[in-house]
Each structure stands twice: as structure tokens, then as C-alpha cells.
Short mmCIF file of C-alpha atoms and ligand atoms in Angstrom, two decimals:
data_model
loop_
_atom_site.label_atom_id
_atom_site.label_comp_id
_atom_site.label_asym_id
_atom_site.label_seq_id
_atom_site.Cartn_x
_atom_site.Cartn_y
_atom_site.Cartn_z
CA MET A 1 155.60 69.75 101.53
CA LEU A 2 152.86 68.62 103.34
CA ASN A 3 149.79 71.72 102.71
CA LEU A 4 146.34 71.04 104.26
CA VAL A 5 143.33 72.66 103.87
CA ILE A 6 141.16 72.28 107.15
CA PHE A 7 137.38 73.11 106.24
CA GLY A 8 134.34 73.39 107.64
CA PRO A 9 131.50 75.48 108.88
CA PRO A 10 131.57 78.35 111.77
CA GLY A 11 132.36 76.29 114.96
CA ALA A 12 133.21 73.09 113.02
CA GLY A 13 136.53 72.88 115.40
CA LYS A 14 138.87 73.92 112.67
CA GLY A 15 140.92 76.07 115.15
CA THR A 16 141.44 73.40 117.40
CA GLN A 17 141.98 70.75 115.32
CA SER A 18 144.27 73.01 113.52
CA GLN A 19 146.52 73.56 117.08
CA ARG A 20 146.47 69.17 117.48
CA VAL A 21 147.96 69.00 114.10
CA ILE A 22 150.69 71.73 114.43
CA ASP A 23 151.60 69.79 117.58
CA GLN A 24 152.08 66.39 115.71
CA PHE A 25 153.03 67.35 111.95
CA GLY A 26 155.23 70.69 112.99
CA LEU A 27 153.21 72.68 110.34
CA ILE A 28 152.72 76.54 110.14
CA HIS A 29 149.49 77.63 111.17
CA LEU A 30 147.98 80.21 108.52
CA SER A 31 144.52 81.02 110.26
CA THR A 32 142.53 84.24 108.19
CA GLY A 33 140.25 84.66 111.15
CA ASP A 34 142.96 85.30 113.54
CA MET A 35 145.23 87.32 111.37
CA LEU A 36 141.95 89.35 110.87
CA ARG A 37 140.97 89.53 114.67
CA ALA A 38 144.55 90.59 115.01
CA GLU A 39 144.13 93.57 112.92
CA MET A 40 141.23 94.69 114.73
CA ALA A 41 143.12 94.41 117.56
CA SER A 42 145.69 96.36 116.75
CA GLY A 43 143.21 99.57 115.69
CA SER A 44 144.92 99.47 111.83
CA GLU A 45 142.66 100.78 109.26
CA LEU A 46 142.40 97.29 107.80
CA GLY A 47 141.23 96.60 111.41
CA ASP A 48 138.65 99.22 111.32
CA GLN A 49 137.49 98.10 107.70
CA VAL A 50 136.83 94.56 108.64
CA LYS A 51 135.43 95.07 112.08
CA SER A 52 131.47 95.97 111.00
CA ILE A 53 131.96 93.14 108.02
CA ILE A 54 133.14 90.43 110.96
CA ALA A 55 130.34 91.24 113.28
CA ALA A 56 127.37 91.39 111.12
CA GLY A 57 129.00 87.77 110.06
CA GLN A 58 129.78 88.29 106.49
CA LEU A 59 133.29 87.47 104.77
CA VAL A 60 135.69 89.78 104.13
CA ARG A 61 136.60 90.80 100.76
CA ASP A 62 138.62 88.11 98.48
CA GLU A 63 142.00 90.63 97.78
CA ILE A 64 141.95 91.45 101.43
CA VAL A 65 142.39 87.56 103.00
CA ILE A 66 144.46 86.91 99.76
CA ALA A 67 146.87 89.47 100.11
CA LEU A 68 147.15 88.43 103.95
CA ILE A 69 147.86 84.66 103.22
CA ALA A 70 150.67 85.88 100.03
CA LYS A 71 152.53 88.05 103.10
CA ARG A 72 152.81 84.97 105.26
CA LEU A 73 153.14 82.48 102.80
CA ASP A 74 156.77 84.56 101.68
CA ALA A 75 157.36 84.90 105.40
CA HIS A 76 157.86 80.88 105.53
CA ALA A 77 159.74 80.10 102.58
CA GLU A 78 161.64 77.40 104.33
CA ALA A 79 158.51 75.59 106.19
CA PRO A 80 157.99 71.99 106.14
CA GLY A 81 154.08 72.46 104.76
CA PHE A 82 151.35 74.92 105.79
CA ILE A 83 147.73 74.33 107.41
CA PHE A 84 145.08 76.71 105.84
CA ASP A 85 142.68 77.32 108.54
CA GLY A 86 139.62 79.22 107.36
CA PHE A 87 140.96 80.01 104.14
CA PRO A 88 140.08 79.38 101.36
CA ARG A 89 136.61 80.19 101.83
CA THR A 90 135.13 81.26 98.51
CA VAL A 91 136.27 79.44 95.09
CA ALA A 92 138.30 82.87 93.87
CA GLN A 93 140.20 82.14 97.14
CA ALA A 94 141.03 78.47 96.11
CA GLU A 95 141.87 79.57 92.66
CA ALA A 96 144.32 82.04 94.35
CA LEU A 97 145.91 79.62 96.55
CA ASP A 98 146.47 77.08 93.84
CA HIS A 99 148.18 80.13 91.95
CA LEU A 100 150.24 81.37 94.91
CA LEU A 101 151.78 77.81 95.85
CA THR A 102 152.39 76.83 91.67
CA GLU A 103 154.27 79.98 92.02
CA LYS A 104 156.26 78.26 94.97
CA HIS A 105 156.47 74.88 93.16
CA THR A 106 154.05 73.18 95.49
CA SER A 107 150.42 72.36 95.81
CA ILE A 108 147.70 71.64 98.45
CA THR A 109 147.92 67.93 99.74
CA GLY A 110 144.64 67.46 101.06
CA MET A 111 141.50 69.05 102.37
CA ILE A 112 140.02 67.74 105.81
CA SER A 113 136.39 68.62 106.11
CA LEU A 114 134.74 68.37 109.35
CA VAL A 115 131.47 67.95 109.15
CA VAL A 116 129.09 68.97 112.20
CA PRO A 117 125.41 69.47 112.24
CA GLU A 118 124.03 72.77 112.45
CA GLU A 119 122.32 72.68 115.82
CA GLU A 120 125.78 71.42 117.27
CA LEU A 121 127.60 74.41 115.86
CA VAL A 122 125.31 76.82 117.18
CA THR A 123 125.56 75.67 120.46
CA ARG A 124 129.13 75.58 120.71
CA LEU A 125 129.61 79.27 119.57
CA VAL A 126 127.04 80.40 121.72
CA LYS A 127 128.74 78.92 124.35
CA ARG A 128 132.23 80.48 123.14
CA GLY A 129 130.87 83.43 122.78
CA GLU A 130 129.99 83.85 126.56
CA GLU A 131 132.91 82.95 127.61
CA SER A 132 134.94 84.89 124.91
CA GLY A 133 132.55 88.15 124.06
CA ARG A 134 133.82 87.24 120.42
CA SER A 135 131.39 89.88 118.38
CA ASP A 136 130.34 87.40 116.04
CA ASP A 137 129.41 84.73 118.74
CA ASN A 138 125.47 85.47 119.44
CA GLU A 139 123.11 83.32 117.94
CA GLU A 140 121.65 86.08 115.25
CA THR A 141 124.88 86.19 113.84
CA ILE A 142 126.04 82.54 113.82
CA ARG A 143 122.79 81.85 111.73
CA LYS A 144 123.78 84.34 108.81
CA ARG A 145 127.59 83.13 109.04
CA ILE A 146 126.14 79.43 108.82
CA VAL A 147 123.97 80.72 105.50
CA GLU A 148 126.90 82.92 104.61
CA TYR A 149 129.17 79.45 104.69
CA ASN A 150 126.29 77.40 102.84
CA GLU A 151 126.18 79.77 99.92
CA LYS A 152 129.93 80.91 99.12
CA THR A 153 132.00 78.03 101.11
CA LEU A 154 130.73 75.11 100.51
CA PRO A 155 131.29 75.33 97.10
CA VAL A 156 135.05 75.20 97.75
CA ALA A 157 134.78 71.38 98.96
CA THR A 158 133.27 70.81 95.59
CA TYR A 159 136.45 72.44 94.36
CA TYR A 160 138.84 70.24 96.16
CA GLN A 161 136.98 67.26 95.05
CA GLY A 162 137.15 67.94 91.53
CA GLN A 163 140.97 67.54 92.14
CA GLY A 164 140.51 64.29 94.10
CA LYS A 165 141.78 66.11 97.72
CA LEU A 166 138.57 66.16 99.67
CA TYR A 167 138.68 63.82 103.03
CA GLU A 168 135.63 64.11 104.95
CA ILE A 169 136.04 63.76 108.83
CA GLU A 170 132.75 63.24 111.41
CA GLY A 171 133.63 66.66 113.23
CA VAL A 172 131.55 65.60 116.62
CA GLY A 173 132.81 63.84 119.35
CA SER A 174 135.51 64.23 121.80
CA ILE A 175 138.41 66.39 120.45
CA GLU A 176 141.20 63.91 120.66
CA GLU A 177 138.61 61.46 118.84
CA ILE A 178 138.36 63.67 115.85
CA GLY A 179 142.22 64.49 115.92
CA ASP A 180 142.77 60.80 115.82
CA ARG A 181 140.60 60.37 112.50
CA ILE A 182 142.55 63.20 111.06
CA ALA A 183 145.87 61.88 112.27
CA LYS A 184 145.25 58.85 110.58
CA VAL A 185 144.40 60.67 107.01
CA LEU A 186 147.63 62.80 107.55
CA LYS A 187 149.80 59.54 108.28
CA ALA A 188 148.43 58.24 105.28
CA PHE A 189 149.54 61.25 103.04
CA GLN A 190 153.03 61.39 104.79
CA ALA A 191 153.34 57.20 103.57
CA GLN A 192 152.57 58.90 100.18
P1 B4P B 201 136.91 81.79 111.71
O1 B4P B 201 138.47 82.53 112.91
O2 B4P B 201 137.57 80.74 110.80
O3 B4P B 201 135.99 81.07 112.67
P2 B4P B 201 135.20 80.08 113.01
O4 B4P B 201 134.48 79.60 111.68
O5 B4P B 201 134.20 81.09 113.94
O6 B4P B 201 135.23 79.14 114.00
P3 B4P B 201 136.59 77.49 113.79
O7 B4P B 201 135.77 76.50 113.00
O8 B4P B 201 138.03 77.73 113.89
O9 B4P B 201 135.77 76.85 115.01
P4 B4P B 201 136.89 76.75 116.77
O10 B4P B 201 137.65 75.64 116.39
O11 B4P B 201 137.47 78.04 116.96
O12 B4P B 201 136.39 82.94 110.89
C1 B4P B 201 135.77 84.53 111.85
C2 B4P B 201 135.46 85.11 110.82
O13 B4P B 201 136.05 85.92 110.07
C3 B4P B 201 134.29 84.67 109.80
O14 B4P B 201 133.08 84.68 109.68
C4 B4P B 201 134.62 85.71 108.59
O15 B4P B 201 133.94 87.03 108.87
C5 B4P B 201 135.95 86.14 108.75
N1 B4P B 201 136.76 85.45 107.84
C6 B4P B 201 138.08 84.45 108.25
N2 B4P B 201 138.31 84.19 107.08
C7 B4P B 201 138.11 84.63 105.77
C8 B4P B 201 138.46 84.31 104.60
N3 B4P B 201 138.91 83.33 104.22
N4 B4P B 201 137.35 85.03 103.88
C9 B4P B 201 136.78 86.18 104.16
N5 B4P B 201 135.89 86.04 105.32
C10 B4P B 201 136.89 85.57 106.60
O16 B4P B 201 135.47 76.02 117.55
C11 B4P B 201 134.40 76.44 117.89
C12 B4P B 201 134.05 76.34 119.40
O17 B4P B 201 133.98 74.96 119.44
C13 B4P B 201 135.43 76.58 120.26
O18 B4P B 201 134.90 77.16 121.17
C14 B4P B 201 135.54 74.92 120.56
O19 B4P B 201 136.40 75.27 122.08
C15 B4P B 201 134.47 74.31 120.25
N6 B4P B 201 134.83 72.94 120.05
C16 B4P B 201 135.97 72.42 118.88
N7 B4P B 201 135.49 71.50 118.86
C17 B4P B 201 134.85 70.73 119.65
C18 B4P B 201 134.22 69.39 120.26
N8 B4P B 201 134.34 68.51 119.22
N9 B4P B 201 133.05 69.11 120.96
C19 B4P B 201 132.69 70.12 121.41
N10 B4P B 201 132.98 71.76 121.55
C20 B4P B 201 134.11 71.61 120.07
#
């Protein structure tokens, strides 16, 4: 199986590049951001619980996102592989993911980490906010999300680096250029 984590700060292009990887490599896309937004849109109890957390730029509780991922892994038992987008976002989530995959006799192949400077992130997300109206895409919340990322999420890169699985990719350039950089790494995985 090819199991990838696509990683980076808010607005790094994780969702954008995941779409290209799915098209090229046929992996199942598991985006915790999309799952949480679907819960909010459905008006479920869980959706109501997470709405204010996301609007404040904070991370949703580990137990909630781990349960969402576990459910999806079970639903796609025959998949050729997964791309985890926006998950894991804490070391506790990374440990839980390793545990879930070990139970399925598989593991993470590698982490693709998109490196993008902060001001570029803010510019991208403010623009998206103007177009989509997403409650967390305004400058004040974006800055909070970046602080939350630096404090709680960056250590996840160190976690995978310790396993020899971290691949850093320059995340500035056209969507195609970045996609080509990622595809080169993934083809090397497939050749192994
Ligand atoms: P996510 O949905 O994961 O969103 P993101 O980090 O904002 O975006 P991403 O990096 O995917 O950027 P995109 O491709 O869209 O998380 C939202 C919130 O959900 C979190 O803040 C948190 O509260 C919660 N959450 C999610 N997962 C969680 C977890 N595991 N644990 C706890 N809480 C969790 O690109 C952004 C913009 O840039 C787009 O408009 C795109 O068009 C543009 N863009 C992309 N590539 C570009 C390029 N090369 N050049 C110029 N623009 C580009």
C-alpha cells in the first residue's frame, strides 16, 4: 500500500495537491478538514460542537478526529492506499494513526511536507475567504491558526523525521510545478 501524509501550515496547498495525487495514483483521500466541514453543514451534534472551535482557529479534540479517521479506514478496507490530508495535526494523532495502520498490517510510506512562508499563506487564505466565505479564512483567525500550527502541529514533522519518512517540498510556485515535485517523490516510493 502507498500511504501518504500531506503536511504543511494552513493554506500550504494540502487539499489542492491531494486532488492531483488522487487523480494520478488512485489513492483514497481522507481530509479531516473536509470531514469536519461536512459535519458542520449537516447540523449534527458533532458539527455544532466543532463549529466555534474551527471559527476560533483552534484544533478540534484529538479523540474526535481520530474517531472520524478510524471509521473511514474501516470503510475502505480494500483501498490501494490513502492520502491523509490535514491529519495527523498533533503527535497524539500521529501515534494513533500508526496504531490504527499497524492493526491493518500496513504503515505510513512517507510524509510530504509543503514549505511555504507565512505571508504567502495569509495572502492565499484571505483570498480564499473572500471567495468562499469560510468562517476561519479571515486574517485574525488565519494568524491564530498559524500559531496553533507552530505550537502543536510542527512537532509531527519531527515525529516522522525520526522514522526517516519526512520529504520536504518547496510549496511556492504554480500548482503544476509543485505537483510535479511531489510526483517525483511518489514515483520513487513506487519504484522501491
Ligand atoms: P483544513 O481543511 O485542513 O485546511 P487548511 O489547512 O486551511 O488548508 P490546505 O493546506 O488544505 O490549503 P488548500 O489546498 O485549501 O483545516 C481547517 C480547520 O479544521 C483547522 O484549522 C482545524 O480547526 C480543523 N482541523 C482539520 N483537521 C484537524 C485535525 N486533524 N485535528 C484537529 N483539528 C483539525 O489551499 C489554500 C488556498 O491556497 C486555496 O485557495 C488554494 O487555491 C490556494 N493555493 C493552493 N496552492 C497554491 C499555489 N501553489 N499558489 C497559489 N495559491 C495556491
